[in-house]
PDB file of C-alpha atoms in Angstrom:
ATOM      1  CA  MET A   1     -14.239  39.381  21.337  1.00  0.00           C
ATOM      2  CA  ASN A   2     -12.843  43.436  22.068  1.00  0.00           C
ATOM      3  CA  PHE A   3     -15.165  46.370  21.902  1.00  0.00           C
ATOM      4  CA  ASP A   4     -14.700  49.820  21.236  1.00  0.00           C
ATOM      5  CA  PRO A   5     -15.325  51.428  24.811  1.00  0.00           C
ATOM      6  CA  GLN A   6     -16.186  54.326  22.795  1.00  0.00           C
ATOM      7  CA  ASN A   7     -19.441  52.680  20.974  1.00  0.00           C
ATOM      8  CA  MET A   8     -21.047  50.965  23.409  1.00  0.00           C
ATOM      9  CA  PRO A   9     -24.821  51.165  23.924  1.00  0.00           C
ATOM     10  CA  LYS A  10     -26.115  53.323  26.301  1.00  0.00           C
ATOM     11  CA  HIS A  11     -29.312  51.236  26.698  1.00  0.00           C
ATOM     12  CA  VAL A  12     -30.033  47.388  25.247  1.00  0.00           C
ATOM     13  CA  ALA A  13     -33.092  46.003  25.406  1.00  0.00           C
ATOM     14  CA  ILE A  14     -33.972  41.850  24.931  1.00  0.00           C
ATOM     15  CA  ILE A  15     -36.668  40.400  24.146  1.00  0.00           C
ATOM     16  CA  MET A  16     -36.919  36.878  26.154  1.00  0.00           C
ATOM     17  CA  ASP A  17     -38.365  34.718  23.494  1.00  0.00           C
ATOM     18  CA  GLY A  18     -37.495  31.070  23.340  1.00  0.00           C
ATOM     19  CA  ASN A  19     -37.972  29.158  26.701  1.00  0.00           C
ATOM     20  CA  GLY A  20     -40.880  27.063  25.544  1.00  0.00           C
ATOM     21  CA  ARG A  21     -39.273  25.770  22.769  1.00  0.00           C
ATOM     22  CA  TRP A  22     -36.176  24.950  24.739  1.00  0.00           C
ATOM     23  CA  ALA A  23     -38.421  23.329  27.415  1.00  0.00           C
ATOM     24  CA  LYS A  24     -40.114  21.190  24.501  1.00  0.00           C
ATOM     25  CA  GLN A  25     -37.006  20.314  22.708  1.00  0.00           C
ATOM     26  CA  GLN A  26     -35.569  18.372  26.168  1.00  0.00           C
ATOM     27  CA  GLY A  27     -38.861  16.903  26.625  1.00  0.00           C
ATOM     28  CA  LYS A  28     -40.129  19.322  29.696  1.00  0.00           C
ATOM     29  CA  MET A  29     -42.991  21.512  30.534  1.00  0.00           C
ATOM     30  CA  ARG A  30     -42.959  25.269  29.579  1.00  0.00           C
ATOM     31  CA  VAL A  31     -41.956  26.137  32.710  1.00  0.00           C
ATOM     32  CA  PHE A  32     -38.987  24.313  32.731  1.00  0.00           C
ATOM     33  CA  GLY A  33     -37.601  26.526  30.508  1.00  0.00           C
ATOM     34  CA  HIS A  34     -38.811  29.419  32.146  1.00  0.00           C
ATOM     35  CA  GLN A  35     -36.922  28.546  35.257  1.00  0.00           C
ATOM     36  CA  ASN A  36     -33.465  27.960  32.985  1.00  0.00           C
ATOM     37  CA  GLY A  37     -34.385  31.297  31.292  1.00  0.00           C
ATOM     38  CA  VAL A  38     -33.339  32.619  34.786  1.00  0.00           C
ATOM     39  CA  LYS A  39     -29.374  31.574  34.354  1.00  0.00           C
ATOM     40  CA  ALA A  40     -29.573  33.468  31.031  1.00  0.00           C
ATOM     41  CA  VAL A  41     -30.843  36.610  33.177  1.00  0.00           C
ATOM     42  CA  ARG A  42     -28.186  36.529  35.532  1.00  0.00           C
ATOM     43  CA  ALA A  43     -25.028  36.228  32.722  1.00  0.00           C
ATOM     44  CA  ALA A  44     -27.139  39.565  30.914  1.00  0.00           C
ATOM     45  CA  VAL A  45     -27.187  41.048  33.723  1.00  0.00           C
ATOM     46  CA  SER A  46     -23.370  40.546  34.600  1.00  0.00           C
ATOM     47  CA  PHE A  47     -22.483  40.953  31.522  1.00  0.00           C
ATOM     48  CA  ALA A  48     -24.380  44.244  30.944  1.00  0.00           C
ATOM     49  CA  ALA A  49     -22.468  45.739  34.109  1.00  0.00           C
ATOM     50  CA  LYS A  50     -19.405  44.090  33.201  1.00  0.00           C
ATOM     51  CA  HIS A  51     -19.142  46.373  29.805  1.00  0.00           C
ATOM     52  CA  GLY A  52     -20.556  49.573  30.857  1.00  0.00           C
ATOM     53  CA  ILE A  53     -23.539  49.205  29.592  1.00  0.00           C
ATOM     54  CA  GLU A  54     -26.143  52.051  31.389  1.00  0.00           C
ATOM     55  CA  VAL A  55     -29.229  50.196  31.353  1.00  0.00           C
ATOM     56  CA  LEU A  56     -31.146  46.966  30.534  1.00  0.00           C
ATOM     57  CA  THR A  57     -34.615  45.911  29.510  1.00  0.00           C
ATOM     58  CA  LEU A  58     -35.326  42.636  29.902  1.00  0.00           C
ATOM     59  CA  TYR A  59     -39.103  41.766  28.373  1.00  0.00           C
ATOM     60  CA  ALA A  60     -40.140  38.876  30.677  1.00  0.00           C
ATOM     61  CA  PHE A  61     -44.221  38.883  30.660  1.00  0.00           C
ATOM     62  CA  SER A  62     -46.292  41.110  28.270  1.00  0.00           C
ATOM     63  CA  SER A  63     -49.661  42.954  28.760  1.00  0.00           C
ATOM     64  CA  GLU A  64     -50.888  39.693  26.351  1.00  0.00           C
ATOM     65  CA  ASN A  65     -49.306  36.792  28.054  1.00  0.00           C
ATOM     66  CA  TRP A  66     -52.175  36.431  30.068  1.00  0.00           C
ATOM     67  CA  SER A  67     -53.595  35.025  28.143  1.00  0.00           C
ATOM     68  CA  ARG A  68     -51.210  32.045  28.292  1.00  0.00           C
ATOM     69  CA  PRO A  69     -53.092  28.874  29.920  1.00  0.00           C
ATOM     70  CA  ALA A  70     -53.369  29.652  33.211  1.00  0.00           C
ATOM     71  CA  ALA A  71     -50.828  27.302  35.008  1.00  0.00           C
ATOM     72  CA  GLU A  72     -48.167  28.768  33.129  1.00  0.00           C
ATOM     73  CA  VAL A  73     -49.047  31.706  33.922  1.00  0.00           C
ATOM     74  CA  SER A  74     -49.070  30.752  37.822  1.00  0.00           C
ATOM     75  CA  ALA A  75     -45.672  29.349  37.691  1.00  0.00           C
ATOM     76  CA  LEU A  76     -44.367  32.776  36.021  1.00  0.00           C
ATOM     77  CA  MET A  77     -45.719  34.455  38.634  1.00  0.00           C
ATOM     78  CA  SER A  78     -44.165  32.346  41.625  1.00  0.00           C
ATOM     79  CA  LEU A  79     -41.079  32.349  39.703  1.00  0.00           C
ATOM     80  CA  PHE A  80     -40.965  36.157  39.548  1.00  0.00           C
ATOM     81  CA  MET A  81     -41.375  36.211  42.828  1.00  0.00           C
ATOM     82  CA  LYS A  82     -38.870  33.683  44.028  1.00  0.00           C
ATOM     83  CA  MET A  83     -36.241  36.006  41.889  1.00  0.00           C
ATOM     84  CA  LEU A  84     -37.322  39.012  43.426  1.00  0.00           C
ATOM     85  CA  ASP A  85     -36.483  37.495  46.873  1.00  0.00           C
ATOM     86  CA  SER A  86     -33.080  35.755  45.946  1.00  0.00           C
ATOM     87  CA  GLU A  87     -31.877  38.265  43.363  1.00  0.00           C
ATOM     88  CA  VAL A  88     -32.694  41.636  44.874  1.00  0.00           C
ATOM     89  CA  LYS A  89     -29.726  41.791  47.575  1.00  0.00           C
ATOM     90  CA  LYS A  90     -27.078  40.647  45.080  1.00  0.00           C
ATOM     91  CA  LEU A  91     -28.290  43.095  42.608  1.00  0.00           C
ATOM     92  CA  HIS A  92     -27.905  45.559  45.495  1.00  0.00           C
ATOM     93  CA  LYS A  93     -24.663  44.811  46.304  1.00  0.00           C
ATOM     94  CA  ASN A  94     -23.694  45.292  42.954  1.00  0.00           C
ATOM     95  CA  GLN A  95     -25.020  48.529  42.900  1.00  0.00           C
ATOM     96  CA  ILE A  96     -27.655  47.647  40.398  1.00  0.00           C
ATOM     97  CA  ARG A  97     -30.763  49.437  40.525  1.00  0.00           C
ATOM     98  CA  LEU A  98     -34.031  47.634  39.566  1.00  0.00           C
ATOM     99  CA  LYS A  99     -36.942  49.170  37.882  1.00  0.00           C
ATOM    100  CA  ILE A 100     -40.217  46.996  36.994  1.00  0.00           C
ATOM    101  CA  LEU A 101     -41.181  48.462  33.786  1.00  0.00           C
ATOM    102  CA  GLY A 102     -45.857  47.479  33.436  1.00  0.00           C
ATOM    103  CA  ASP A 103     -48.973  47.790  34.953  1.00  0.00           C
ATOM    104  CA  LYS A 104     -48.204  47.162  38.279  1.00  0.00           C
ATOM    105  CA  LYS A 105     -51.954  46.944  39.187  1.00  0.00           C
ATOM    106  CA  GLY A 106     -52.564  43.455  36.853  1.00  0.00           C
ATOM    107  CA  PHE A 107     -50.188  41.881  40.189  1.00  0.00           C
ATOM    108  CA  SER A 108     -51.021  40.766  43.378  1.00  0.00           C
ATOM    109  CA  GLU A 109     -50.796  42.426  46.367  1.00  0.00           C
ATOM    110  CA  SER A 110     -48.525  40.500  47.971  1.00  0.00           C
ATOM    111  CA  LEU A 111     -46.551  40.794  44.342  1.00  0.00           C
ATOM    112  CA  GLN A 112     -46.747  44.532  44.405  1.00  0.00           C
ATOM    113  CA  LYS A 113     -45.226  44.367  47.940  1.00  0.00           C
ATOM    114  CA  ARG A 114     -42.601  43.179  47.402  1.00  0.00           C
ATOM    115  CA  ILE A 115     -41.517  45.338  43.697  1.00  0.00           C
ATOM    116  CA  ASN A 116     -41.839  48.003  45.930  1.00  0.00           C
ATOM    117  CA  GLU A 117     -39.864  46.993  48.266  1.00  0.00           C
ATOM    118  CA  ALA A 118     -37.214  45.887  45.868  1.00  0.00           C
ATOM    119  CA  GLU A 119     -36.997  48.951  43.783  1.00  0.00           C
ATOM    120  CA  THR A 120     -37.420  51.103  47.262  1.00  0.00           C
ATOM    121  CA  LEU A 121     -33.968  49.311  48.364  1.00  0.00           C
ATOM    122  CA  THR A 122     -32.028  49.631  45.268  1.00  0.00           C
ATOM    123  CA  ALA A 123     -32.902  52.739  44.328  1.00  0.00           C
ATOM    124  CA  ASN A 124     -30.291  54.912  45.007  1.00  0.00           C
ATOM    125  CA  ASN A 125     -27.828  52.284  43.598  1.00  0.00           C
ATOM    126  CA  THR A 126     -25.288  54.045  40.803  1.00  0.00           C
ATOM    127  CA  GLY A 127     -24.028  50.897  38.506  1.00  0.00           C
ATOM    128  CA  LEU A 128     -26.456  49.442  35.999  1.00  0.00           C
ATOM    129  CA  THR A 129     -30.222  50.434  35.678  1.00  0.00           C
ATOM    130  CA  LEU A 130     -32.400  47.033  35.074  1.00  0.00           C
ATOM    131  CA  ASN A 131     -35.339  47.197  33.653  1.00  0.00           C
ATOM    132  CA  ILE A 132     -38.216  44.224  34.146  1.00  0.00           C
ATOM    133  CA  ALA A 133     -41.226  45.027  31.912  1.00  0.00           C
ATOM    134  CA  ALA A 134     -43.714  42.841  33.712  1.00  0.00           C
ATOM    135  CA  ASN A 135     -47.197  42.921  32.630  1.00  0.00           C
ATOM    136  CA  TYR A 136     -45.892  45.866  29.971  1.00  0.00           C
ATOM    137  CA  GLY A 137     -47.026  46.300  26.497  1.00  0.00           C
ATOM    138  CA  SER A 138     -46.379  49.924  24.241  1.00  0.00           C
ATOM    139  CA  TYR A 139     -49.933  50.712  23.606  1.00  0.00           C
ATOM    140  CA  TRP A 140     -50.620  50.875  27.355  1.00  0.00           C
ATOM    141  CA  ASP A 141     -47.161  52.335  28.006  1.00  0.00           C
ATOM    142  CA  ILE A 142     -47.981  55.217  25.486  1.00  0.00           C
ATOM    143  CA  THR A 143     -51.691  55.473  26.220  1.00  0.00           C
ATOM    144  CA  GLN A 144     -50.761  55.727  29.807  1.00  0.00           C
ATOM    145  CA  ALA A 145     -48.367  58.790  28.723  1.00  0.00           C
ATOM    146  CA  ALA A 146     -51.208  60.646  26.787  1.00  0.00           C
ATOM    147  CA  GLN A 147     -53.054  60.526  29.806  1.00  0.00           C
ATOM    148  CA  GLN A 148     -51.467  61.815  32.525  1.00  0.00           C
ATOM    149  CA  LEU A 149     -50.583  64.778  29.781  1.00  0.00           C
ATOM    150  CA  ALA A 150     -54.448  65.130  29.425  1.00  0.00           C
ATOM    151  CA  ILE A 151     -54.972  65.799  33.039  1.00  0.00           C
ATOM    152  CA  LYS A 152     -52.059  67.913  33.224  1.00  0.00           C
ATOM    153  CA  VAL A 153     -53.756  70.215  30.216  1.00  0.00           C
ATOM    154  CA  LYS A 154     -57.139  69.939  32.144  1.00  0.00           C
ATOM    155  CA  LEU A 155     -55.672  71.131  35.382  1.00  0.00           C
ATOM    156  CA  GLY A 156     -54.411  74.045  33.572  1.00  0.00           C
ATOM    157  CA  GLU A 157     -50.544  72.712  34.333  1.00  0.00           C
ATOM    158  CA  ILE A 158     -49.744  73.026  30.788  1.00  0.00           C
ATOM    159  CA  ASN A 159     -51.089  73.925  27.450  1.00  0.00           C
ATOM    160  CA  ALA A 160     -51.645  71.298  24.635  1.00  0.00           C
ATOM    161  CA  ASP A 161     -48.963  73.298  22.448  1.00  0.00           C
ATOM    162  CA  GLU A 162     -46.178  72.288  25.197  1.00  0.00           C
ATOM    163  CA  ILE A 163     -46.535  68.688  24.948  1.00  0.00           C
ATOM    164  CA  THR A 164     -43.624  67.925  23.102  1.00  0.00           C
ATOM    165  CA  PRO A 165     -42.074  64.919  22.006  1.00  0.00           C
ATOM    166  CA  GLU A 166     -39.414  65.317  24.727  1.00  0.00           C
ATOM    167  CA  ARG A 167     -42.171  65.778  27.477  1.00  0.00           C
ATOM    168  CA  PHE A 168     -44.234  63.007  26.307  1.00  0.00           C
ATOM    169  CA  GLN A 169     -41.274  60.291  26.468  1.00  0.00           C
ATOM    170  CA  GLN A 170     -40.881  61.838  30.019  1.00  0.00           C
ATOM    171  CA  MET A 171     -43.939  60.413  30.382  1.00  0.00           C
ATOM    172  CA  LEU A 172     -43.459  56.762  29.894  1.00  0.00           C
ATOM    173  CA  VAL A 173     -42.501  54.366  31.825  1.00  0.00           C
ATOM    174  CA  THR A 174     -38.691  54.669  30.940  1.00  0.00           C
ATOM    175  CA  GLY A 175     -39.134  58.709  31.821  1.00  0.00           C
ATOM    176  CA  ASN A 176     -35.276  60.324  31.600  1.00  0.00           C
ATOM    177  CA  GLN A 177     -33.442  56.873  30.871  1.00  0.00           C
ATOM    178  CA  PRO A 178     -31.668  57.163  27.177  1.00  0.00           C
ATOM    179  CA  GLN A 179     -33.785  55.836  24.227  1.00  0.00           C
ATOM    180  CA  VAL A 180     -33.459  51.989  23.205  1.00  0.00           C
ATOM    181  CA  ASP A 181     -29.963  52.074  21.556  1.00  0.00           C
ATOM    182  CA  LEU A 182     -29.708  47.962  20.653  1.00  0.00           C
ATOM    183  CA  LEU A 183     -32.803  45.712  20.647  1.00  0.00           C
ATOM    184  CA  ILE A 184     -31.975  41.969  20.818  1.00  0.00           C
ATOM    185  CA  ARG A 185     -34.545  39.075  20.046  1.00  0.00           C
ATOM    186  CA  THR A 186     -33.671  36.067  20.497  1.00  0.00           C
ATOM    187  CA  SER A 187     -34.907  32.404  18.867  1.00  0.00           C
ATOM    188  CA  GLY A 188     -35.212  33.812  15.707  1.00  0.00           C
ATOM    189  CA  GLU A 189     -38.500  35.351  15.486  1.00  0.00           C
ATOM    190  CA  GLN A 190     -38.212  38.807  13.798  1.00  0.00           C
ATOM    191  CA  ARG A 191     -40.885  40.748  15.369  1.00  0.00           C
ATOM    192  CA  ILE A 192     -40.993  43.542  18.085  1.00  0.00           C
ATOM    193  CA  SER A 193     -44.695  42.286  20.048  1.00  0.00           C
ATOM    194  CA  ASN A 194     -45.729  45.431  21.062  1.00  0.00           C
ATOM    195  CA  PHE A 195     -42.262  46.320  22.991  1.00  0.00           C
ATOM    196  CA  LEU A 196     -40.921  50.112  23.819  1.00  0.00           C
ATOM    197  CA  LEU A 197     -42.411  51.076  20.371  1.00  0.00           C
ATOM    198  CA  TRP A 198     -41.691  54.815  21.227  1.00  0.00           C
ATOM    199  CA  GLN A 199     -38.516  53.763  22.677  1.00  0.00           C
ATOM    200  CA  ILE A 200     -36.624  52.088  19.936  1.00  0.00           C
ATOM    201  CA  ALA A 201     -37.125  54.090  17.454  1.00  0.00           C
ATOM    202  CA  TYR A 202     -33.968  54.401  16.169  1.00  0.00           C
ATOM    203  CA  ALA A 203     -32.655  51.226  17.757  1.00  0.00           C
ATOM    204  CA  GLU A 204     -30.254  49.174  15.801  1.00  0.00           C
ATOM    205  CA  LEU A 205     -31.885  45.519  15.773  1.00  0.00           C
ATOM    206  CA  PHE A 206     -30.345  42.113  16.177  1.00  0.00           C
ATOM    207  CA  PHE A 207     -32.129  38.925  16.092  1.00  0.00           C
ATOM    208  CA  THR A 208     -30.451  35.540  16.919  1.00  0.00           C
ATOM    209  CA  PRO A 209     -31.913  32.039  16.752  1.00  0.00           C
ATOM    210  CA  VAL A 210     -30.590  31.398  19.974  1.00  0.00           C
ATOM    211  CA  LEU A 211     -33.116  30.225  22.364  1.00  0.00           C
ATOM    212  CA  TRP A 212     -33.063  32.302  25.547  1.00  0.00           C
ATOM    213  CA  PRO A 213     -32.140  29.599  28.425  1.00  0.00           C
ATOM    214  CA  ASP A 214     -28.940  29.242  25.322  1.00  0.00           C
ATOM    215  CA  PHE A 215     -27.963  33.100  25.319  1.00  0.00           C
ATOM    216  CA  ASN A 216     -24.588  33.685  27.358  1.00  0.00           C
ATOM    217  CA  ASP A 217     -21.717  36.179  26.605  1.00  0.00           C
ATOM    218  CA  ASN A 218     -20.924  34.697  23.318  1.00  0.00           C
ATOM    219  CA  THR A 219     -24.595  35.888  22.129  1.00  0.00           C
ATOM    220  CA  PHE A 220     -24.362  38.818  23.926  1.00  0.00           C
ATOM    221  CA  SER A 221     -20.710  39.627  22.736  1.00  0.00           C
ATOM    222  CA  GLU A 222     -22.234  39.057  19.032  1.00  0.00           C
ATOM    223  CA  ALA A 223     -24.656  41.364  19.280  1.00  0.00           C
ATOM    224  CA  ILE A 224     -22.484  44.090  20.694  1.00  0.00           C
ATOM    225  CA  VAL A 225     -20.199  44.052  17.555  1.00  0.00           C
ATOM    226  CA  ALA A 226     -22.693  43.777  14.997  1.00  0.00           C
ATOM    227  CA  TYR A 227     -23.760  46.917  16.788  1.00  0.00           C
ATOM    228  CA  GLN A 228     -20.556  48.639  16.551  1.00  0.00           C
ATOM    229  CA  GLN A 229     -20.328  47.752  12.677  1.00  0.00           C
ATOM    230  CA  ARG A 230     -22.910  49.658  11.778  1.00  0.00           C
ATOM    231  CA  GLU A 231     -23.488  53.317  10.794  1.00  0.00           C
ATOM    232  CA  ARG A 232     -26.542  55.394  12.942  1.00  0.00           C
ATOM    233  CA  ARG A 233     -27.722  57.812  11.176  1.00  0.00           C
ATOM    234  CA  PHE A 234     -30.994  58.136  13.160  1.00  0.00           C
ATOM    235  CA  GLY A 235     -32.771  59.392   9.786  1.00  0.00           C
ATOM    236  CA  GLY A 236     -30.514  61.625   8.511  1.00  0.00           C
ATOM    237  CA  CYS A 237     -28.437  60.774   4.901  1.00  0.00           C
TER     238      CYS A 237
END
């Protein structure tokens, strides 16, 4: 498909949904779907880097996902660890900057150490920024931003009336990254699930029935085409 290079979204966010259903269709355990979803992650990262998207944010593990069966959570954490080990060098080689968005204190010390090493290694890369939202929820994100600003006011660093939307945005885990232009959710579900609520205020939404392990360049292209066919008004007429 041909895209308008002048009208590419700067920031694309994806809710990667459908791993469990995909595995069930294969007669396998849910973890099988998560394992195969890694291929779709690689494809999405490659597509974004190739087409000049500045930021790609993938919703990997929400703060609510801890309520899933212990075996599945353990398998997800193990998969996350393996991905950090196997993929970070490739990301670094391709000038991709990795950031993990979420409450990292919820992870084991060994996983926190791997996350820190991966972020440090890729920090100065100048290509695509890849955000992996893990142990992330927007309620938490907005709350921690408010807490940071409250501390600054208490310490006398700023006045309360200096808290603007722009300053508040900088306190979110996405910091100075551009707001989300396009939000994609796979598996046919049409809800936001506590994901980047502030950051998607004016995003275009694209829902596809494709289950995440089957997400590929064609599906990503359909979302980009749909985005480019829309007229963005940002609340105006």
